[in-house]
Structure formats: structure tokens, C-alpha cells
Amino acid sequence: MRLRTPKATCKELGITIKTLEYWHEQGMIEAVITSNGVRRFDLDSIASKKNKKRLDRLPVALDPYRPNWVTPKDAREILGVSKNTLINWEEEGKILTKRDSRNHRWYDVNSLYFD
């Protein structure tokens, strides 16, 4: 499950907010309401046989098996979590991390899994 804010979803898919809302109304993409009432879209819900033709036109960035390395700030925004939650997930092995030559953390937001 790759949850994104509406803005981040539109940016990754290369669509407008109106298109995103239309896809949601048509059942092509699922939305999840977080505990604090914020709407997140599940990019993996697009990957169905029903959406095969549209999937062929989507950007390569949506490949769930390709790592999507982002900075901690971007990871927090995409996942809608706090800094402490992200660090806890790293310690629990729920999200892949790497460090660059300057010892900065990078998170693979496509690797996140829930128990």
C-alpha cells in the first residue's frame, strides 16, 4: 500500500486534482482516511486488471518494485507520519533505508509494509 496526499498523487501520476477525483468516483483509485481525518490515496489500488489500459500509459515511477528513494522530509510528507514514527519504522525494519556519502538518510517509500 503506497499512500500519498492528493497533491503528491497528482504529481506522481501527472494528472490534475479533477482527474484524481474522477478516478476516485469511478473506483479506479482508493482513498483512505487517516486517524486525523486526512485523505490519502493508495497508488497500488490502481494496479488492477480493470485499469490495465490506463496503467500502460502511467509513468514508470509507479512501478511498485522499483525503489523510490526520498529524503526523510519527503518520506514524512508522503506517508503522513512524524519524524519519530519514521525512525521507529526504520528500527523495526518496516521501511528500507540507506545512507549517502555524507551520512544522510534516504527512505524507500515503496518498501513500507504493515504487520
CSV table of C-alpha atoms in Angstrom, one decimal:
chain,number,residue,atom,x,y,z
A,1,MET,CA,0.0,0.0,0.0
A,2,ARG,CA,1.6,3.3,-1.1
A,3,LEU,CA,-0.4,6.1,0.4
A,4,ARG,CA,0.0,9.6,-0.9
A,5,THR,CA,-1.5,13.0,-0.3
A,6,PRO,CA,-3.8,14.2,-3.1
A,7,LYS,CA,-1.1,16.7,-4.3
A,8,ALA,CA,1.7,14.1,-4.3
A,9,THR,CA,-0.6,11.6,-6.0
A,10,CYS,CA,-1.4,14.1,-8.8
A,11,LYS,CA,2.3,14.9,-9.2
A,12,GLU,CA,3.4,11.2,-9.4
A,13,LEU,CA,0.6,10.3,-11.9
A,14,GLY,CA,0.9,13.5,-13.9
A,15,ILE,CA,-2.8,14.3,-13.6
A,16,THR,CA,-4.9,17.1,-12.3
A,17,ILE,CA,-6.8,17.1,-9.0
A,18,LYS,CA,-10.1,16.9,-11.0
A,19,THR,CA,-8.9,13.8,-12.8
A,20,LEU,CA,-7.9,12.3,-9.4
A,21,GLU,CA,-11.3,13.0,-8.0
A,22,TYR,CA,-12.9,11.5,-11.1
A,23,TRP,CA,-10.8,8.3,-10.9
A,24,HIS,CA,-11.8,8.1,-7.2
A,25,GLU,CA,-15.5,8.4,-8.0
A,26,GLN,CA,-15.1,5.7,-10.7
A,27,GLY,CA,-13.5,3.4,-8.3
A,28,MET,CA,-10.1,3.4,-10.1
A,29,ILE,CA,-8.2,4.5,-7.1
A,30,GLU,CA,-9.0,4.0,-3.4
A,31,ALA,CA,-8.8,6.7,-0.7
A,32,VAL,CA,-8.0,6.1,2.9
A,33,ILE,CA,-8.9,8.5,5.7
A,34,THR,CA,-6.2,8.6,8.4
A,35,SER,CA,-7.0,8.8,12.1
A,36,ASN,CA,-6.6,12.6,12.0
A,37,GLY,CA,-9.1,12.9,9.1
A,38,VAL,CA,-6.6,13.4,6.3
A,39,ARG,CA,-7.3,11.7,2.9
A,40,ARG,CA,-4.6,9.6,1.4
A,41,PHE,CA,-4.7,7.8,-2.0
A,42,ASP,CA,-3.5,4.3,-2.4
A,43,LEU,CA,-1.4,4.1,-5.6
A,44,ASP,CA,-1.4,0.3,-5.5
A,45,SER,CA,-5.2,0.2,-5.9
A,46,ILE,CA,-4.7,1.5,-9.5
A,47,ALA,CA,-2.9,-1.8,-10.4
A,48,SER,CA,-5.9,-4.0,-11.3
A,49,LYS,CA,-7.0,-5.8,-14.5
A,50,LYS,CA,-9.8,-3.3,-14.8
A,51,ASN,CA,-7.3,-0.5,-15.1
A,52,LYS,CA,-4.8,-2.3,-17.4
A,53,LYS,CA,-5.1,0.1,-20.4
A,54,ARG,CA,-4.7,3.2,-18.3
A,55,LEU,CA,-1.8,1.6,-16.4
A,56,ASP,CA,0.1,1.2,-19.7
A,57,ARG,CA,0.1,5.0,-20.1
A,58,LEU,CA,1.2,5.8,-16.5
A,59,PRO,CA,4.8,6.9,-15.7
A,60,VAL,CA,7.5,4.3,-14.8
A,61,ALA,CA,7.7,5.9,-11.4
A,62,LEU,CA,4.7,4.0,-10.3
A,63,ASP,CA,6.4,0.6,-10.6
A,64,PRO,CA,6.0,-0.8,-7.0
A,65,TYR,CA,9.1,-2.9,-7.4
A,66,ARG,CA,11.4,-0.1,-8.2
A,67,PRO,CA,12.9,1.7,-5.2
A,68,ASN,CA,11.6,5.2,-4.7
A,69,TRP,CA,14.4,6.8,-2.5
A,70,VAL,CA,13.3,10.1,-0.9
A,71,THR,CA,14.6,12.3,1.9
A,72,PRO,CA,13.3,12.0,5.4
A,73,LYS,CA,11.2,15.2,5.0
A,74,ASP,CA,9.6,13.9,1.7
A,75,ALA,CA,9.0,10.5,3.3
A,76,ARG,CA,7.2,12.1,6.2
A,77,GLU,CA,5.1,14.1,3.8
A,78,ILE,CA,4.3,11.2,1.5
A,79,LEU,CA,3.4,8.8,4.4
A,80,GLY,CA,1.8,11.4,6.6
A,81,VAL,CA,3.8,10.4,9.7
A,82,SER,CA,6.1,12.1,12.2
A,83,LYS,CA,9.9,12.0,12.4
A,84,ASN,CA,9.8,9.7,15.4
A,85,THR,CA,7.4,7.3,13.6
A,86,LEU,CA,9.6,7.1,10.6
A,87,ILE,CA,12.7,6.4,12.8
A,88,ASN,CA,10.7,3.7,14.7
A,89,TRP,CA,9.7,2.1,11.4
A,90,GLU,CA,13.3,2.1,10.4
A,91,GLU,CA,14.4,0.4,13.7
A,92,GLU,CA,11.6,-2.2,13.3
A,93,GLY,CA,12.7,-2.9,9.7
A,94,LYS,CA,9.4,-1.8,8.3
A,95,ILE,CA,11.0,0.6,5.7
A,96,LEU,CA,14.2,0.3,3.8
A,97,THR,CA,16.8,3.0,4.4
A,98,LYS,CA,20.3,3.8,3.1
A,99,ARG,CA,22.8,6.5,3.8
A,100,ASP,CA,24.7,8.5,1.2
A,101,SER,CA,28.3,9.6,1.3
A,102,ARG,CA,27.5,12.4,3.7
A,103,ASN,CA,25.7,10.0,6.0
A,104,HIS,CA,22.3,11.4,5.2
A,105,ARG,CA,19.3,9.0,5.4
A,106,TRP,CA,17.3,8.1,2.4
A,107,TYR,CA,14.0,6.1,2.6
A,108,ASP,CA,12.5,3.8,0.0
A,109,VAL,CA,8.8,4.7,0.4
A,110,ASN,CA,7.8,1.7,-1.9
A,111,SER,CA,9.3,-0.7,0.6
A,112,LEU,CA,7.0,0.1,3.5
A,113,TYR,CA,4.9,-2.8,4.8
A,114,PHE,CA,2.4,-3.1,7.7
A,115,ASP,CA,2.0,-6.0,10.1
